[in-house]
CSV table of C-alpha atoms and ligand atoms in Angstrom, one decimal:
chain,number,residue,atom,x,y,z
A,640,UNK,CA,13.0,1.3,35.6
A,641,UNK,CA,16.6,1.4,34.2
A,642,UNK,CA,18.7,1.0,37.6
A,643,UNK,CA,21.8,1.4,36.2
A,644,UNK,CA,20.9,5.1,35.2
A,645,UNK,CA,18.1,5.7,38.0
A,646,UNK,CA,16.1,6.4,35.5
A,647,UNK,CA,12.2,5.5,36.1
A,648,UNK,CA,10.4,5.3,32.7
A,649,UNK,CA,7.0,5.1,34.7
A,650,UNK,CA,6.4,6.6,37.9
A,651,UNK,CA,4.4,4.8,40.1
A,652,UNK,CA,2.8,5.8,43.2
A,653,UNK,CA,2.5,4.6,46.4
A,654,UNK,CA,-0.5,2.0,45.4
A,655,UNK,CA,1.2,1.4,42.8
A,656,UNK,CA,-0.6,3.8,39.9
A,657,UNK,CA,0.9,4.7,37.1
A,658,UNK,CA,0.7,8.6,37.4
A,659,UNK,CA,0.5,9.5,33.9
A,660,UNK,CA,-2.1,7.1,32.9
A,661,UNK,CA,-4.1,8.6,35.8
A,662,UNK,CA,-3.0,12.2,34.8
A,663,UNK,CA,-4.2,11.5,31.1
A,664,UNK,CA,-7.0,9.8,31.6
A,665,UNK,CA,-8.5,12.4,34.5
A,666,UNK,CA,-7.9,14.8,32.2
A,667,UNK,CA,-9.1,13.5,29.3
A,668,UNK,CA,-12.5,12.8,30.0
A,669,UNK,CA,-12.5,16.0,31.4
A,670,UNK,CA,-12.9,17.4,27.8
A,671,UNK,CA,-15.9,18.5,26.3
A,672,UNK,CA,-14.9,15.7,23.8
A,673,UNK,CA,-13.7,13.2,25.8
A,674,UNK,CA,-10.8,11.2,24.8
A,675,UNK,CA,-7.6,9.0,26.3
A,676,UNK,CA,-4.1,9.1,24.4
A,677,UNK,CA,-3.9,6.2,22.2
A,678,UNK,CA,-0.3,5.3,23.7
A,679,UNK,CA,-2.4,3.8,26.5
A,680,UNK,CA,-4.0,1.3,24.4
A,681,UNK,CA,-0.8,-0.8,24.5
A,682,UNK,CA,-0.5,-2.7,28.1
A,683,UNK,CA,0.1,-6.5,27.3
A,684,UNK,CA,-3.4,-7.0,26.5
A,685,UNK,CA,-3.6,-4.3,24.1
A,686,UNK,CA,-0.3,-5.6,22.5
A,687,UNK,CA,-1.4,-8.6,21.9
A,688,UNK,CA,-4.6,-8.1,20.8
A,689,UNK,CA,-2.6,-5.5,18.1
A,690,UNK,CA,-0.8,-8.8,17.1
A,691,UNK,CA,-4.3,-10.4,16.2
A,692,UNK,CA,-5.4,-7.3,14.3
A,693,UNK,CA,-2.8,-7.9,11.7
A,694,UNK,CA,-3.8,-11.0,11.1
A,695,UNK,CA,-7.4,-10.2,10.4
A,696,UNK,CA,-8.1,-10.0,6.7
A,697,UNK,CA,-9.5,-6.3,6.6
A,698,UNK,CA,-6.4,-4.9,8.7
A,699,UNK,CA,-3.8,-4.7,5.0
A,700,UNK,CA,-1.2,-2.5,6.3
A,701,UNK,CA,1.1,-4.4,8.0
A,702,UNK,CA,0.5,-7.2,4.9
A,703,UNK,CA,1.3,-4.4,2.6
A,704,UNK,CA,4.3,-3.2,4.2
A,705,UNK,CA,5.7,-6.4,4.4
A,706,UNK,CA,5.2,-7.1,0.8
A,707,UNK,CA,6.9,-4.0,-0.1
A,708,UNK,CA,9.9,-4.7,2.3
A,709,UNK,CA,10.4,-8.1,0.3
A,710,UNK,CA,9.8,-7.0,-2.9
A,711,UNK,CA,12.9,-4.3,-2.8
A,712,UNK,CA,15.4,-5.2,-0.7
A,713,UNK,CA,17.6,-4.3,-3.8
A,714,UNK,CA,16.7,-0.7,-4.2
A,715,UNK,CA,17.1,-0.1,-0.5
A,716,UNK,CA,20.5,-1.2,-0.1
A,717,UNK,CA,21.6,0.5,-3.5
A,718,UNK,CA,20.2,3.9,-2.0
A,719,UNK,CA,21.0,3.0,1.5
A,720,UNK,CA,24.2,0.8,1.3
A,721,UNK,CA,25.6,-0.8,3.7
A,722,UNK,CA,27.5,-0.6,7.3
A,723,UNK,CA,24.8,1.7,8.7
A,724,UNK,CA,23.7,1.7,12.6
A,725,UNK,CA,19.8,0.7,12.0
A,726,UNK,CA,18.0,2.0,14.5
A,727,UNK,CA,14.5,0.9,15.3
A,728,UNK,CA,12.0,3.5,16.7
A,729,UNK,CA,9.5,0.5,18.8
A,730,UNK,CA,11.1,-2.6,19.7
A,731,UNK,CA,11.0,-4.1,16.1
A,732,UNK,CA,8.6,-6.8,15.1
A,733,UNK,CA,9.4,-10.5,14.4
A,734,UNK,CA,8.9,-10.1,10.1
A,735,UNK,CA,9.5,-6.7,9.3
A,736,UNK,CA,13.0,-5.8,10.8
A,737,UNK,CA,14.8,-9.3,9.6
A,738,UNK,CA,13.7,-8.0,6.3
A,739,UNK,CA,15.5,-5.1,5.9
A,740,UNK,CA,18.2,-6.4,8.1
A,741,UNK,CA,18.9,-8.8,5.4
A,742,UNK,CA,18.4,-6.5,2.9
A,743,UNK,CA,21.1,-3.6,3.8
A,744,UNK,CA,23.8,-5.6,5.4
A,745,UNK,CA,24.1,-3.3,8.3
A,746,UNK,CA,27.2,-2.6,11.0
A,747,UNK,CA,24.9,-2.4,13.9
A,748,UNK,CA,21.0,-2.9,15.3
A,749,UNK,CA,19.5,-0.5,17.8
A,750,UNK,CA,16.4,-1.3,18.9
A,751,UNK,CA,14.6,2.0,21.1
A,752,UNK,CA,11.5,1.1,23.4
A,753,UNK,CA,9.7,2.6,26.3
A,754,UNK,CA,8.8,-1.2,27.7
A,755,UNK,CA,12.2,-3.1,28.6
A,756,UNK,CA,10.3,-6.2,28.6
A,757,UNK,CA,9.3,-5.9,24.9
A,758,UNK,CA,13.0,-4.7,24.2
A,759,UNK,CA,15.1,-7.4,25.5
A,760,UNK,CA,12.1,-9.9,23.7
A,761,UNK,CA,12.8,-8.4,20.1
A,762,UNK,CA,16.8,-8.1,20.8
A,763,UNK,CA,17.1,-11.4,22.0
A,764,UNK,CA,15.0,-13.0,18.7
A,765,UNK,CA,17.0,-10.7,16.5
A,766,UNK,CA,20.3,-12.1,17.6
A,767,UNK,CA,19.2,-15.6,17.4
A,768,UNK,CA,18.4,-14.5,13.5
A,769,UNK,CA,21.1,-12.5,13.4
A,770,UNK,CA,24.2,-14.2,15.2
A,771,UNK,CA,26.9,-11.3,14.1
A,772,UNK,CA,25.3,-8.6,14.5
A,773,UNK,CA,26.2,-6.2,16.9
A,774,UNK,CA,22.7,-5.3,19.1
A,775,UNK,CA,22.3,-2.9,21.3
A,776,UNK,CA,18.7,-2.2,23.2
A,777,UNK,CA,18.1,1.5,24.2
A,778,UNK,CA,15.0,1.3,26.6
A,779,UNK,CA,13.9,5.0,26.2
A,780,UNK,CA,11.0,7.0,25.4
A,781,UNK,CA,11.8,8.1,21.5
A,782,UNK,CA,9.4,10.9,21.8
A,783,UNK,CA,13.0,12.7,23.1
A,784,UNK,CA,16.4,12.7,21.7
A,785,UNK,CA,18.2,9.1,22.7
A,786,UNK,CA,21.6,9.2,23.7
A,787,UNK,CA,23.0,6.2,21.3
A,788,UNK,CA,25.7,3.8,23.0
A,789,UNK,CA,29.2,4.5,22.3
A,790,UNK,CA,29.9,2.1,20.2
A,791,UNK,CA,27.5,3.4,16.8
A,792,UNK,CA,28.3,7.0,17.8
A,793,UNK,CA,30.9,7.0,14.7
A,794,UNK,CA,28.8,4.9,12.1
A,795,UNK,CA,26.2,6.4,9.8
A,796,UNK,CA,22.6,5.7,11.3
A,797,UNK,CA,19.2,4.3,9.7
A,798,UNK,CA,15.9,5.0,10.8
A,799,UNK,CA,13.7,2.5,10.8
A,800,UNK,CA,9.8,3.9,11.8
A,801,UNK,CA,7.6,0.8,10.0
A,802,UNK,CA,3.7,0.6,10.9
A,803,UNK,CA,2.2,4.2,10.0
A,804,UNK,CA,2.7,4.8,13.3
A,805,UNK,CA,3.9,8.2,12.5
A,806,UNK,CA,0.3,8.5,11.3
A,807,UNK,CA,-0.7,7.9,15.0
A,808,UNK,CA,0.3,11.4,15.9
A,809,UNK,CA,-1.1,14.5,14.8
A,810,UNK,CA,0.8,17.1,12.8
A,811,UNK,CA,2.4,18.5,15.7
A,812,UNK,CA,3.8,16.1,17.3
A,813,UNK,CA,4.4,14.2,14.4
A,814,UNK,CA,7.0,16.8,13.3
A,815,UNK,CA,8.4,17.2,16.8
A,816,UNK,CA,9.0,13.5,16.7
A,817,UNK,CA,10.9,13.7,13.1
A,818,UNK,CA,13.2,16.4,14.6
A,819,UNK,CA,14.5,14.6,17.5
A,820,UNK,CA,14.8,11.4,15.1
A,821,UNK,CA,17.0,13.8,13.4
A,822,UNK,CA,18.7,15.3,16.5
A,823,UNK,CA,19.5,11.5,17.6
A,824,UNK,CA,20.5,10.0,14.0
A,825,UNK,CA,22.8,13.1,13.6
A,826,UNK,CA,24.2,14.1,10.5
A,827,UNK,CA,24.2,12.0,7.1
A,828,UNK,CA,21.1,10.0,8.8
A,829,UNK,CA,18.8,8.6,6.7
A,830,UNK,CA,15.2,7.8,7.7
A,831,UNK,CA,12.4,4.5,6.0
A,832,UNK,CA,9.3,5.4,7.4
A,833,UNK,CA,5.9,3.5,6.4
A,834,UNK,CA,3.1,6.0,5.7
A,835,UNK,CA,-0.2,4.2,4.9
A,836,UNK,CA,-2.3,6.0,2.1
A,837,UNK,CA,-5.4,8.1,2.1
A,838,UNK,CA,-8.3,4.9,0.0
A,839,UNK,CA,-11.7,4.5,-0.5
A,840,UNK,CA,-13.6,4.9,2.9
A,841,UNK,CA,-15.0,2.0,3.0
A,842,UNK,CA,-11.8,0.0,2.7
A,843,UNK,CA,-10.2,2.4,5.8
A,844,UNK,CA,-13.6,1.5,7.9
A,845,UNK,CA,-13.3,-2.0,7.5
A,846,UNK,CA,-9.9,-2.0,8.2
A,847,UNK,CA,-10.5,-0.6,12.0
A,848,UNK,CA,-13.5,-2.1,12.3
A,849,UNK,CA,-13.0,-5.7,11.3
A,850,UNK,CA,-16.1,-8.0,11.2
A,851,UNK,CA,-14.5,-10.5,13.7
A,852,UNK,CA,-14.7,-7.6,16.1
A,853,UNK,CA,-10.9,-8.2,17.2
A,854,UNK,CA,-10.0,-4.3,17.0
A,855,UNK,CA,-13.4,-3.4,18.7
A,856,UNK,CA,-11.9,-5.4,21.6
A,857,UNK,CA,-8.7,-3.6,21.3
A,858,UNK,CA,-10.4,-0.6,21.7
A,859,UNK,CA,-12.7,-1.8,24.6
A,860,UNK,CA,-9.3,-3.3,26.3
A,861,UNK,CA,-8.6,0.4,27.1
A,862,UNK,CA,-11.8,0.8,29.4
A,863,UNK,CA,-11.1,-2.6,30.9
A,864,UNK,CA,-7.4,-1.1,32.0
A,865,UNK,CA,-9.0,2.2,33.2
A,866,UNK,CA,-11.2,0.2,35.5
A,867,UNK,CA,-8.7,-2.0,36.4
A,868,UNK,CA,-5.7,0.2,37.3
A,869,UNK,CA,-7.6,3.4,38.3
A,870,UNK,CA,-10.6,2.0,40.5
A,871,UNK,CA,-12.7,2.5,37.6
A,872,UNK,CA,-16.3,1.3,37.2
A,873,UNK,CA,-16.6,2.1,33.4
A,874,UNK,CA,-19.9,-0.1,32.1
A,875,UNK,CA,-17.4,-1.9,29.5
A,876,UNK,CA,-20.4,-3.4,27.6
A,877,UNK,CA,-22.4,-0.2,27.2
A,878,UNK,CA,-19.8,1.3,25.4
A,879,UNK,CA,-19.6,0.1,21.7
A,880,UNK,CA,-16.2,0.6,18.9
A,881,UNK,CA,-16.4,3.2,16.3
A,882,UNK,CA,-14.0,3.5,13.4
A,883,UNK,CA,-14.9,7.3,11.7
A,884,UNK,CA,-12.9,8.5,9.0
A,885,UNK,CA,-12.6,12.4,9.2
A,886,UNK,CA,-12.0,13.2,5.8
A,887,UNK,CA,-11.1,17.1,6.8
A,888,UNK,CA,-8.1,15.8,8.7
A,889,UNK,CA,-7.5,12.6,6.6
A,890,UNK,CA,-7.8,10.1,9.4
A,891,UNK,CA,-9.6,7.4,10.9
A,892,UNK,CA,-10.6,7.7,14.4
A,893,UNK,CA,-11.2,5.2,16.9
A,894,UNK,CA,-14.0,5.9,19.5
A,895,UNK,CA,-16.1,4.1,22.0
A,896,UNK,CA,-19.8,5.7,21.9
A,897,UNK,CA,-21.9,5.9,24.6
A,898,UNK,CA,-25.2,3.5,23.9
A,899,UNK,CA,-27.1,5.1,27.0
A,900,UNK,CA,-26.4,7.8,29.3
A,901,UNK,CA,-23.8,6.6,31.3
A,902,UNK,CA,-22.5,7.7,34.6
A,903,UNK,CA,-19.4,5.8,36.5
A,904,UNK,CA,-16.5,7.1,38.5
A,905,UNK,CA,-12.5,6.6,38.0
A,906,UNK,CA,-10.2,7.2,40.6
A,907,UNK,CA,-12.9,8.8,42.8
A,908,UNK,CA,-14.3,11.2,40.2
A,909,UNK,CA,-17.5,11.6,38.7
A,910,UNK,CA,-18.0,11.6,35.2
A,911,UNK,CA,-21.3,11.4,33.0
A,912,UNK,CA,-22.0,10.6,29.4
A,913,UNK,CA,-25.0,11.3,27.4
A,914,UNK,CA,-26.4,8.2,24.8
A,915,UNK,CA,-24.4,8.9,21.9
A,916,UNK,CA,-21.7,10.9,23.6
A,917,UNK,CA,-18.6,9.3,22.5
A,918,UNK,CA,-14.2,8.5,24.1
A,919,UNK,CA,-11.9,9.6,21.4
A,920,UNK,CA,-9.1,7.1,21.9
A,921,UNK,CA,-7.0,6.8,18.4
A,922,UNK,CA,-6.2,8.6,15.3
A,923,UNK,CA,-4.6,6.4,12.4
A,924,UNK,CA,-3.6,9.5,9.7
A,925,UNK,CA,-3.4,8.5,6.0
A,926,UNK,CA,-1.1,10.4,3.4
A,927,UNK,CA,-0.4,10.9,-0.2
A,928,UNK,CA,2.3,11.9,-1.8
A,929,UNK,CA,2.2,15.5,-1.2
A,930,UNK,CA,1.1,15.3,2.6
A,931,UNK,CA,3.8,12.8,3.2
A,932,UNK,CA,6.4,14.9,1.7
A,933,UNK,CA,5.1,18.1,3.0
A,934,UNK,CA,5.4,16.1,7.0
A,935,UNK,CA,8.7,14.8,6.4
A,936,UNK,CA,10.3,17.9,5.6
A,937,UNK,CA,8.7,19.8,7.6
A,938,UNK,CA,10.6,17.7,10.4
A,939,UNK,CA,13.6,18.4,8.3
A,940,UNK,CA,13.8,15.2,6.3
A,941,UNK,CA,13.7,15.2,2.4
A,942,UNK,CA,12.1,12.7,0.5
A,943,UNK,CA,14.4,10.4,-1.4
A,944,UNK,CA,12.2,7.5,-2.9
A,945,UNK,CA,8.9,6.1,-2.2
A,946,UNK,CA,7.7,2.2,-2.7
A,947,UNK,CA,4.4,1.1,-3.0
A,948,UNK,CA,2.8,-2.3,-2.8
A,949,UNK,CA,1.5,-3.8,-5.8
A,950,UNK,CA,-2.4,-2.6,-4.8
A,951,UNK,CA,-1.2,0.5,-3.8
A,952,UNK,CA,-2.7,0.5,-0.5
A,953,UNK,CA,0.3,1.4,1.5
A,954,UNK,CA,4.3,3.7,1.3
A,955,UNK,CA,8.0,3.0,2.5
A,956,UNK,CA,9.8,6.1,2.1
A,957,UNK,CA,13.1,6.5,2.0
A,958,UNK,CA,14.1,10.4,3.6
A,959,UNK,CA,17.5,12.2,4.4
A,960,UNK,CA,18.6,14.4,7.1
A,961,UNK,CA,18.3,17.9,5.2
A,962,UNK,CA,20.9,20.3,6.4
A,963,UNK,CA,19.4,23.3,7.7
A,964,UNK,CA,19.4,26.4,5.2
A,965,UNK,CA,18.1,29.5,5.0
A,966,UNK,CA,17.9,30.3,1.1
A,967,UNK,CA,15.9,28.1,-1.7
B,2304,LIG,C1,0.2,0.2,14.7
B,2304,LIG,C2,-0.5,2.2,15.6
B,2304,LIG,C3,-0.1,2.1,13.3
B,2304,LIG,O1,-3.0,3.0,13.4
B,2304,LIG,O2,-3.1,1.3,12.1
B,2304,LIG,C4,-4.7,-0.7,14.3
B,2304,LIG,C5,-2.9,0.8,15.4
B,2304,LIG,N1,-5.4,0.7,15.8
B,2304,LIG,N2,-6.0,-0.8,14.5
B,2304,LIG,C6,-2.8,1.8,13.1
B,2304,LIG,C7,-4.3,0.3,15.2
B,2304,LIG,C8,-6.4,0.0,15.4
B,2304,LIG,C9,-2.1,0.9,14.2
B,2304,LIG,N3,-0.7,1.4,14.4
């Protein structure tokens, strides 16, 4: 709740309920394939237990974007330069951001998030790192065009989208999200985005299904909130983690899989699954060099310069704000 705007970020309802949780959830495993957004993965448990998943040694994309963010500090600041308004789409991570912070030699930091919390956390330990440097939090839901503070309205901006998480989204709503990046960096923008790239199956299993079992938890952390904060009596245990990789769509997908036929309730409805009947609960897309560019500018963003890591596992892209046209 931002009260100096009246603006409420989550609804709540009278016991307290987050509405669209409820909303999502009801209707999601109302679906003939059941499934829950994957944006409700992330309460503080979820977080955290994201945290741990990058530290297990079959999850390499946030190891590989790092590398690449130290290995070429150089060649973003030659193509970015300096003096530009970063701004973060999440609330920025304790490695990456300093990174290209230090890199590029920027005018100001704006970090966007829909959880204040996380926000002032990240803002706070980026101006501890970062002692002249202009920050500005912007607790908002970057889905929609921000309104940016005053004070970078006249600087040239930077997007910074690290993680894949673009890759979270399908083609849709990824684009949809690209063109209100581009609606809220405004003209001259430019735009590094992590894409993580389409490997070996086998590598892209292991890397959401992790022997130590810490993303099957993640996934399971989502039933244990349902039950929690809906009234839910979801048989956490009978459910097991599945990653799939749907090669037709070029994604892994999370699911939990029914190991019996299941019935329980959430919020006072019914709902039954049959042995084997699976939750769809997360889509991780992966990209090449085509798909990658063929997304970006179809959110009206042209592809500038693309970095790999040394096993070529994972891409920072470097995109500008192309000016509408209508010839070739
Ligand atoms: C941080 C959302 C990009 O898709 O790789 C990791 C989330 N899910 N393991 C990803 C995730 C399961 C991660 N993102």
């Amino acid at each position: 709740m931002n009260a100096e705007k009246g603006l409420a970020l989550v609804n709540l309802d009278e016991d307290g309920v987050d509405t669209a949780f409820r909303a999502d959830v009801l209707a999601g495993l109302s679906e003939a394939q059941k499934a829950i957004p994957a944006r409700w993965l992330y309460d503080d448990a979820g977080s955290q237990l994201f945290e741990d998943i990058t530290q297990v040694p079959e999850y390499y994309p946030t190891r590989a974007e790092t590398e690449i963010l130290k290995a070429h500090g150089q060649d973003f600041a030659a193509l970015i330069g300096t003096g530009r308004a970063v701004v973060e789409f999440g609330s920025g991570s304790s490695v990456k951001t300093p990174l290209l912070l230090s890199a590029i030699a920027p005018a100001a930091y704006i970090p966007l998030d829909i959880s204040g919390d996380f926000l002032r956390a990240a803002a706070d330990e980026l101006s501890g790192k970062f002692p002249d440097l202009p920050v500005y939090p912007v607790e908002a839901d970057f889905m929609r065009q921000v309104e940016l503070p005053d004070e970078v309205q006249a600087l040239p901006k930077l997007g910074f989208f690290p993680g894949s998480t673009i890759g979270n989204m399908v083609a849709r709503t990824a684009v949809d999200l690209l063109r209100s990046m581009r609606e809220t960096l405004g003209e001259g923008a430019k735009l590094l985005i992590g894409m993580d790239l389409i490997k070996q199956e086998e590598v892209l299993v292991a890397a959401y299904d992790d022997k130590a079992g810490v993303t099957a938890e993640f996934n399971r952390n989502l039933l244990r909130r349902v039950n929690r904060e809906l009234s839910g009596d979801i048989p956490v245990e009978q459910l097991v983690h599945e990653a799939r990789w749907n090669d037709e769509y070029a994604r892994i997908e999370m699911h939990l899989v029914a190991e019996v036929d299941l019935q329980f309730s959430v919020g006072g409805t019914t709902f039954r699954m049959a042995a084997g009947e699976t939750i769809h609960t997360e889509n991780s897309h992966k990209f090449n060099r085509r798909t990658s560019n063929m997304l970006l500018l179809a959110g009206g963003w042209e592809p500038q310069a693309r970095w790999l890591d040394g096993a070529q596992r994972f891409s920072l892209i470097v995109a500008e704000a192309k000016p509408p046209r209508s010839a070739p």
